[in-house]
mmCIF file of N, CA, C and O in Angstrom:
data_model
loop_
_atom_site.group_PDB
_atom_site.id
_atom_site.type_symbol
_atom_site.label_atom_id
_atom_site.label_comp_id
_atom_site.label_asym_id
_atom_site.label_seq_id
_atom_site.Cartn_x
_atom_site.Cartn_y
_atom_site.Cartn_z
ATOM 1 N N MET R 457 1.739 21.020 12.315
ATOM 2 C CA MET R 457 3.029 20.760 11.936
ATOM 3 C C MET R 457 3.673 19.300 11.433
ATOM 4 O O MET R 457 3.307 18.434 11.975
ATOM 5 N N ILE R 458 4.293 19.256 10.229
ATOM 6 C CA ILE R 458 5.101 18.278 9.068
ATOM 7 C C ILE R 458 6.095 18.386 10.286
ATOM 8 O O ILE R 458 6.992 19.613 9.882
ATOM 9 N N GLU R 459 6.815 17.025 9.863
ATOM 10 C CA GLU R 459 8.577 17.126 9.637
ATOM 11 C C GLU R 459 8.611 17.474 8.880
ATOM 12 O O GLU R 459 8.865 16.174 7.630
ATOM 13 N N LEU R 460 9.908 17.773 8.462
ATOM 14 C CA LEU R 460 10.585 18.440 7.022
ATOM 15 C C LEU R 460 11.597 17.584 7.123
ATOM 16 O O LEU R 460 11.870 16.779 6.554
ATOM 17 N N VAL R 461 12.650 17.818 7.948
ATOM 18 C CA VAL R 461 13.903 17.007 8.205
ATOM 19 C C VAL R 461 13.855 16.689 9.810
ATOM 20 O O VAL R 461 13.782 16.850 10.703
ATOM 21 N N ARG R 462 14.968 15.365 9.144
ATOM 22 C CA ARG R 462 15.263 14.824 10.609
ATOM 23 C C ARG R 462 17.101 14.122 10.649
ATOM 24 O O ARG R 462 17.297 13.600 9.947
ATOM 25 N N THR R 463 17.794 15.004 11.481
ATOM 26 C CA THR R 463 19.236 14.895 11.599
ATOM 27 C C THR R 463 19.804 14.953 12.669
ATOM 28 O O THR R 463 19.040 16.099 13.507
ATOM 29 N N ASN R 464 21.074 14.941 12.856
ATOM 30 C CA ASN R 464 21.815 14.883 14.328
ATOM 31 C C ASN R 464 22.957 16.628 14.156
ATOM 32 O O ASN R 464 23.872 15.985 14.681
ATOM 33 N N ASP R 465 23.067 16.351 12.808
ATOM 34 C CA ASP R 465 24.149 17.374 11.673
ATOM 35 C C ASP R 465 23.883 18.572 11.939
ATOM 36 O O ASP R 465 23.017 19.457 11.554
ATOM 37 N N PRO R 466 24.115 19.389 13.040
ATOM 38 C CA PRO R 466 24.483 20.680 13.232
ATOM 39 C C PRO R 466 24.965 21.406 12.057
ATOM 40 O O PRO R 466 23.845 22.932 12.297
ATOM 41 N N VAL R 467 25.283 21.723 11.172
ATOM 42 C CA VAL R 467 25.486 21.885 10.136
ATOM 43 C C VAL R 467 24.069 22.803 9.250
ATOM 44 O O VAL R 467 23.563 22.986 8.598
ATOM 45 N N ILE R 468 23.602 21.255 9.822
ATOM 46 C CA ILE R 468 22.219 21.380 8.363
ATOM 47 C C ILE R 468 21.524 21.676 8.962
ATOM 48 O O ILE R 468 20.723 22.468 8.321
ATOM 49 N N ILE R 469 21.346 21.491 10.567
ATOM 50 C CA ILE R 469 19.938 22.289 11.271
ATOM 51 C C ILE R 469 19.792 23.893 10.851
ATOM 52 O O ILE R 469 19.598 24.264 10.920
ATOM 53 N N SER R 470 21.559 24.434 10.551
ATOM 54 C CA SER R 470 21.446 26.076 10.971
ATOM 55 C C SER R 470 21.274 26.377 9.303
ATOM 56 O O SER R 470 20.433 27.092 9.549
ATOM 57 N N PHE R 471 21.886 25.467 8.529
ATOM 58 C CA PHE R 471 21.489 25.929 7.182
ATOM 59 C C PHE R 471 20.147 25.844 7.020
ATOM 60 O O PHE R 471 19.593 27.005 6.094
ATOM 61 N N ILE R 472 19.389 25.474 6.862
ATOM 62 C CA ILE R 472 17.625 25.272 6.918
ATOM 63 C C ILE R 472 17.009 26.036 7.905
ATOM 64 O O ILE R 472 16.474 27.065 7.080
ATOM 65 N N GLU R 473 17.772 26.275 9.166
ATOM 66 C CA GLU R 473 17.048 27.574 9.809
ATOM 67 C C GLU R 473 17.200 28.699 9.161
ATOM 68 O O GLU R 473 16.411 29.554 8.831
ATOM 69 N N ALA R 474 18.178 28.820 8.785
ATOM 70 C CA ALA R 474 18.720 30.117 7.760
ATOM 71 C C ALA R 474 17.872 30.073 6.311
ATOM 72 O O ALA R 474 17.017 31.558 6.242
ATOM 73 N N LEU R 475 17.767 29.127 5.874
ATOM 74 C CA LEU R 475 17.143 29.148 4.647
ATOM 75 C C LEU R 475 14.977 29.724 4.309
ATOM 76 O O LEU R 475 14.586 30.343 4.260
ATOM 77 N N LEU R 476 14.816 28.835 6.256
ATOM 78 C CA LEU R 476 13.731 28.612 6.324
ATOM 79 C C LEU R 476 12.907 30.695 6.748
ATOM 80 O O LEU R 476 12.167 30.981 6.408
ATOM 81 N N ARG R 477 14.177 30.826 7.666
ATOM 82 C CA ARG R 477 14.142 32.548 7.984
ATOM 83 C C ARG R 477 14.183 33.463 6.978
ATOM 84 O O ARG R 477 12.958 34.404 7.146
ATOM 85 N N ASP R 478 14.544 33.275 5.838
ATOM 86 C CA ASP R 478 15.116 34.196 4.823
ATOM 87 C C ASP R 478 13.648 33.983 3.744
ATOM 88 O O ASP R 478 13.085 34.820 3.120
ATOM 89 N N ALA R 479 13.210 32.941 4.073
ATOM 90 C CA ALA R 479 12.180 32.595 3.408
ATOM 91 C C ALA R 479 10.746 32.897 3.817
ATOM 92 O O ALA R 479 9.674 33.264 3.415
ATOM 93 N N GLU R 480 10.714 33.844 5.215
ATOM 94 C CA GLU R 480 9.595 33.824 6.102
ATOM 95 C C GLU R 480 8.602 33.022 6.473
ATOM 96 O O GLU R 480 7.621 33.050 6.680
ATOM 97 N N ILE R 481 9.551 31.385 6.465
ATOM 98 C CA ILE R 481 8.933 30.094 6.851
ATOM 99 C C ILE R 481 8.825 30.093 8.390
ATOM 100 O O ILE R 481 9.917 29.839 9.006
ATOM 101 N N LYS R 482 7.346 30.265 8.708
ATOM 102 C CA LYS R 482 7.656 29.846 10.112
ATOM 103 C C LYS R 482 8.103 27.950 10.880
ATOM 104 O O LYS R 482 7.821 26.994 9.778
ATOM 105 N N PHE R 483 8.598 27.767 11.207
ATOM 106 C CA PHE R 483 9.147 26.834 12.023
ATOM 107 C C PHE R 483 9.845 26.135 12.853
ATOM 108 O O PHE R 483 9.579 26.631 13.782
ATOM 109 N N MET R 484 9.796 25.329 13.017
ATOM 110 C CA MET R 484 10.164 24.929 15.042
ATOM 111 C C MET R 484 11.501 23.812 15.118
ATOM 112 O O MET R 484 11.199 22.308 14.271
ATOM 113 N N VAL R 485 12.523 23.689 15.423
ATOM 114 C CA VAL R 485 13.231 22.551 15.441
ATOM 115 C C VAL R 485 12.737 22.017 17.029
ATOM 116 O O VAL R 485 13.108 22.351 18.202
ATOM 117 N N ALA R 486 12.679 20.409 16.987
ATOM 118 C CA ALA R 486 12.089 20.034 18.198
ATOM 119 C C ALA R 486 13.370 19.084 18.289
ATOM 120 O O ALA R 486 14.123 18.555 17.655
ATOM 121 N N ASP R 487 13.084 18.784 20.020
ATOM 122 C CA ASP R 487 14.108 17.941 20.051
ATOM 123 C C ASP R 487 15.192 18.376 20.700
ATOM 124 O O ASP R 487 16.287 17.562 20.668
ATOM 125 N N GLN R 488 15.498 19.460 20.379
ATOM 126 C CA GLN R 488 16.758 20.363 20.319
ATOM 127 C C GLN R 488 17.615 19.870 22.371
ATOM 128 O O GLN R 488 18.505 19.781 21.704
ATOM 129 N N ASN R 489 16.207 20.300 22.957
ATOM 130 C CA ASN R 489 17.229 19.975 24.416
ATOM 131 C C ASN R 489 17.336 18.217 24.911
ATOM 132 O O ASN R 489 18.089 18.508 25.930
ATOM 133 N N MET R 490 16.860 17.612 23.531
ATOM 134 C CA MET R 490 17.485 16.245 23.879
ATOM 135 C C MET R 490 18.968 15.932 23.946
ATOM 136 O O MET R 490 19.293 15.503 24.765
ATOM 137 N N SER R 491 19.804 16.951 23.755
ATOM 138 C CA SER R 491 21.471 17.112 23.585
ATOM 139 C C SER R 491 21.495 16.834 25.550
ATOM 140 O O SER R 491 23.019 16.219 25.887
ATOM 141 N N VAL R 492 20.861 17.207 25.970
ATOM 142 C CA VAL R 492 20.645 16.906 27.987
ATOM 143 C C VAL R 492 21.133 15.250 27.699
ATOM 144 O O VAL R 492 21.901 14.651 28.847
ATOM 145 N N LEU R 493 20.046 14.566 27.251
ATOM 146 C CA LEU R 493 19.768 13.254 27.417
ATOM 147 C C LEU R 493 21.231 12.640 26.952
ATOM 148 O O LEU R 493 21.497 11.376 27.228
ATOM 149 N N ASP R 494 21.620 13.026 25.782
ATOM 150 C CA ASP R 494 22.618 12.415 25.202
ATOM 151 C C ASP R 494 23.979 12.759 25.541
ATOM 152 O O ASP R 494 24.921 12.469 24.820
ATOM 153 N N GLY R 495 24.574 13.804 26.303
ATOM 154 C CA GLY R 495 25.126 14.199 26.559
ATOM 155 C C GLY R 495 26.416 15.084 25.491
ATOM 156 O O GLY R 495 27.399 15.037 25.965
ATOM 157 N N SER R 496 25.269 15.904 25.095
ATOM 158 C CA SER R 496 26.015 16.904 24.203
ATOM 159 C C SER R 496 26.494 16.245 23.046
ATOM 160 O O SER R 496 27.943 16.607 22.044
ATOM 161 N N ILE R 497 26.544 14.744 22.633
ATOM 162 C CA ILE R 497 27.684 13.878 21.441
ATOM 163 C C ILE R 497 26.821 14.020 20.064
ATOM 164 O O ILE R 497 27.312 13.429 19.492
ATOM 165 N N GLY R 498 25.747 14.426 20.216
ATOM 166 C CA GLY R 498 24.542 14.655 19.095
ATOM 167 C C GLY R 498 24.087 13.154 18.634
ATOM 168 O O GLY R 498 24.298 13.240 17.537
ATOM 169 N N VAL R 499 23.705 12.199 19.364
ATOM 170 C CA VAL R 499 23.407 10.786 19.031
ATOM 171 C C VAL R 499 22.011 11.102 18.405
ATOM 172 O O VAL R 499 21.667 9.928 17.692
ATOM 173 N N LEU R 500 21.143 12.040 19.298
ATOM 174 C CA LEU R 500 19.946 11.947 19.005
ATOM 175 C C LEU R 500 19.396 13.178 17.860
ATOM 176 O O LEU R 500 19.753 14.028 17.736
ATOM 177 N N PRO R 501 18.694 12.463 17.335
ATOM 178 C CA PRO R 501 18.115 13.738 15.830
ATOM 179 C C PRO R 501 17.403 14.887 16.216
ATOM 180 O O PRO R 501 16.456 14.629 17.036
ATOM 181 N N ARG R 502 17.520 15.959 15.572
ATOM 182 C CA ARG R 502 16.790 16.992 15.401
ATOM 183 C C ARG R 502 15.798 17.234 14.600
ATOM 184 O O ARG R 502 15.927 16.371 13.468
ATOM 185 N N ARG R 503 14.374 17.403 14.686
ATOM 186 C CA ARG R 503 13.366 17.496 14.005
ATOM 187 C C ARG R 503 12.923 18.981 13.435
ATOM 188 O O ARG R 503 13.083 19.574 14.409
ATOM 189 N N ILE R 504 13.015 19.502 11.900
ATOM 190 C CA ILE R 504 12.743 20.638 11.845
ATOM 191 C C ILE R 504 11.098 20.665 11.294
ATOM 192 O O ILE R 504 11.398 19.536 10.821
ATOM 193 N N LEU R 505 10.475 20.726 11.982
ATOM 194 C CA LEU R 505 9.366 21.072 11.450
ATOM 195 C C LEU R 505 8.335 22.247 11.192
ATOM 196 O O LEU R 505 8.720 23.294 11.362
ATOM 197 N N VAL R 506 7.545 22.370 10.067
ATOM 198 C CA VAL R 506 6.958 23.259 9.538
ATOM 199 C C VAL R 506 5.629 22.985 9.611
ATOM 200 O O VAL R 506 5.052 22.066 9.257
ATOM 201 N N ALA R 507 4.824 24.375 8.961
ATOM 202 C CA ALA R 507 3.640 23.930 8.973
ATOM 203 C C ALA R 507 2.934 23.182 7.786
ATOM 204 O O ALA R 507 3.374 23.754 6.814
ATOM 205 N N ASP R 508 1.825 22.466 7.866
ATOM 206 C CA ASP R 508 0.940 21.915 6.559
ATOM 207 C C ASP R 508 1.320 22.732 5.473
ATOM 208 O O ASP R 508 1.672 22.225 4.412
ATOM 209 N N GLU R 509 1.127 24.219 5.435
ATOM 210 C CA GLU R 509 0.754 24.648 4.306
ATOM 211 C C GLU R 509 1.558 25.614 3.763
ATOM 212 O O GLU R 509 1.764 25.936 2.742
ATOM 213 N N SER R 510 2.808 25.620 4.575
ATOM 214 C CA SER R 510 4.465 25.766 4.302
ATOM 215 C C SER R 510 5.153 24.327 3.735
ATOM 216 O O SER R 510 6.023 24.807 3.283
ATOM 217 N N ALA R 511 4.851 23.599 3.798
ATOM 218 C CA ALA R 511 5.437 22.289 3.483
ATOM 219 C C ALA R 511 5.929 22.434 2.298
ATOM 220 O O ALA R 511 7.159 22.107 1.811
ATOM 221 N N ASP R 512 4.994 22.260 1.283
ATOM 222 C CA ASP R 512 5.406 22.395 -0.670
ATOM 223 C C ASP R 512 6.827 23.140 -0.590
ATOM 224 O O ASP R 512 7.838 23.368 -0.725
ATOM 225 N N GLN R 513 6.422 24.589 0.135
ATOM 226 C CA GLN R 513 7.192 25.666 -0.551
ATOM 227 C C GLN R 513 8.840 25.476 0.430
ATOM 228 O O GLN R 513 9.819 25.809 -0.273
ATOM 229 N N ALA R 514 8.816 25.143 1.592
ATOM 230 C CA ALA R 514 9.680 24.905 2.190
ATOM 231 C C ALA R 514 10.915 23.719 1.509
ATOM 232 O O ALA R 514 11.966 23.914 1.381
ATOM 233 N N ARG R 515 9.948 22.420 0.885
ATOM 234 C CA ARG R 515 10.930 21.199 0.370
ATOM 235 C C ARG R 515 11.362 21.940 -0.921
ATOM 236 O O ARG R 515 12.634 21.837 -1.406
ATOM 237 N N ARG R 516 10.915 22.771 -1.381
ATOM 238 C CA ARG R 516 11.159 23.617 -2.999
ATOM 239 C C ARG R 516 12.645 24.842 -2.202
ATOM 240 O O ARG R 516 13.456 24.395 -3.056
ATOM 241 N N ILE R 517 12.670 24.975 -1.523
ATOM 242 C CA ILE R 517 13.564 25.820 -1.143
ATOM 243 C C ILE R 517 14.937 24.824 -0.676
ATOM 244 O O ILE R 517 15.992 25.375 -1.492
ATOM 245 N N LEU R 518 14.587 24.058 -0.132
ATOM 246 C CA LEU R 518 16.058 22.834 0.072
ATOM 247 C C LEU R 518 16.317 22.465 -0.769
ATOM 248 O O LEU R 518 17.410 21.704 -1.115
ATOM 249 N N THR R 519 15.123 21.740 -1.939
ATOM 250 C CA THR R 519 15.864 21.619 -3.068
ATOM 251 C C THR R 519 16.528 22.355 -3.932
ATOM 252 O O THR R 519 17.548 21.881 -4.488
ATOM 253 N N ASP R 520 16.244 23.388 -3.944
ATOM 254 C CA ASP R 520 16.578 24.724 -5.112
ATOM 255 C C ASP R 520 18.103 24.760 -4.378
ATOM 256 O O ASP R 520 19.079 25.055 -5.056
ATOM 257 N N ALA R 521 18.124 24.793 -2.749
ATOM 258 C CA ALA R 521 19.462 24.722 -2.215
ATOM 259 C C ALA R 521 20.143 23.727 -2.400
ATOM 260 O O ALA R 521 21.806 23.878 -1.742
ATOM 261 N N GLY R 522 19.701 22.633 -3.120
ATOM 262 C CA GLY R 522 20.985 21.872 -2.721
ATOM 263 C C GLY R 522 21.142 20.070 -1.769
ATOM 264 O O GLY R 522 21.953 19.466 -1.788
ATOM 265 N N ILE R 523 20.026 20.526 -0.653
ATOM 266 C CA ILE R 523 19.906 19.506 -0.275
ATOM 267 C C ILE R 523 18.675 18.358 0.289
ATOM 268 O O ILE R 523 18.186 18.494 1.485
ATOM 269 N N ALA R 524 17.929 18.402 -1.089
ATOM 270 C CA ALA R 524 17.014 17.443 -1.000
ATOM 271 C C ALA R 524 16.894 16.285 -0.321
ATOM 272 O O ALA R 524 16.177 15.415 0.218
ATOM 273 N N ASN R 525 18.452 15.574 -0.605
ATOM 274 C CA ASN R 525 17.936 14.567 0.483
ATOM 275 C C ASN R 525 17.968 14.873 1.667
ATOM 276 O O ASN R 525 18.140 13.760 2.431
ATOM 277 N N GLU R 526 18.376 15.470 2.115
ATOM 278 C CA GLU R 526 17.712 15.752 3.741
ATOM 279 C C GLU R 526 16.151 15.715 3.856
ATOM 280 O O GLU R 526 16.005 15.830 5.255
ATOM 281 N N ILE R 527 15.197 15.786 3.369
ATOM 282 C CA ILE R 527 13.812 16.037 3.513
ATOM 283 C C ILE R 527 13.224 14.754 3.965
ATOM 284 O O ILE R 527 13.956 13.457 3.122
ATOM 285 N N LYS R 528 12.438 14.716 4.613
ATOM 286 C CA LYS R 528 12.236 13.235 4.935
ATOM 287 C C LYS R 528 11.219 13.036 4.295
ATOM 288 O O LYS R 528 9.959 13.941 3.649
ATOM 289 N N ASP R 529 10.856 11.502 3.453
ATOM 290 C CA ASP R 529 10.103 11.210 3.026
ATOM 291 C C ASP R 529 9.083 10.936 3.754
ATOM 292 O O ASP R 529 8.828 10.964 4.642
ATOM 293 N N GLY R 530 7.578 11.037 2.845
ATOM 294 C CA GLY R 530 6.050 11.019 3.236
ATOM 295 C C GLY R 530 5.796 11.998 3.853
ATOM 296 O O GLY R 530 4.853 12.569 4.590
#
């Protein structure tokens, strides 16, 4: 799996989850339970991971949705 997005913005995370679900792309939100450590203040970013073979399609979907700036470089 590769890291597609790293953010602590819950709205962006939710939006990306909806986009990927609609496209039937399997994904995982890593570090979601880290909020226990940061006291739920959202300091620690969450990572959205997708399978290597779905990465290009996922990037296109985020770009088409106008949030290409959220895509992690590399």
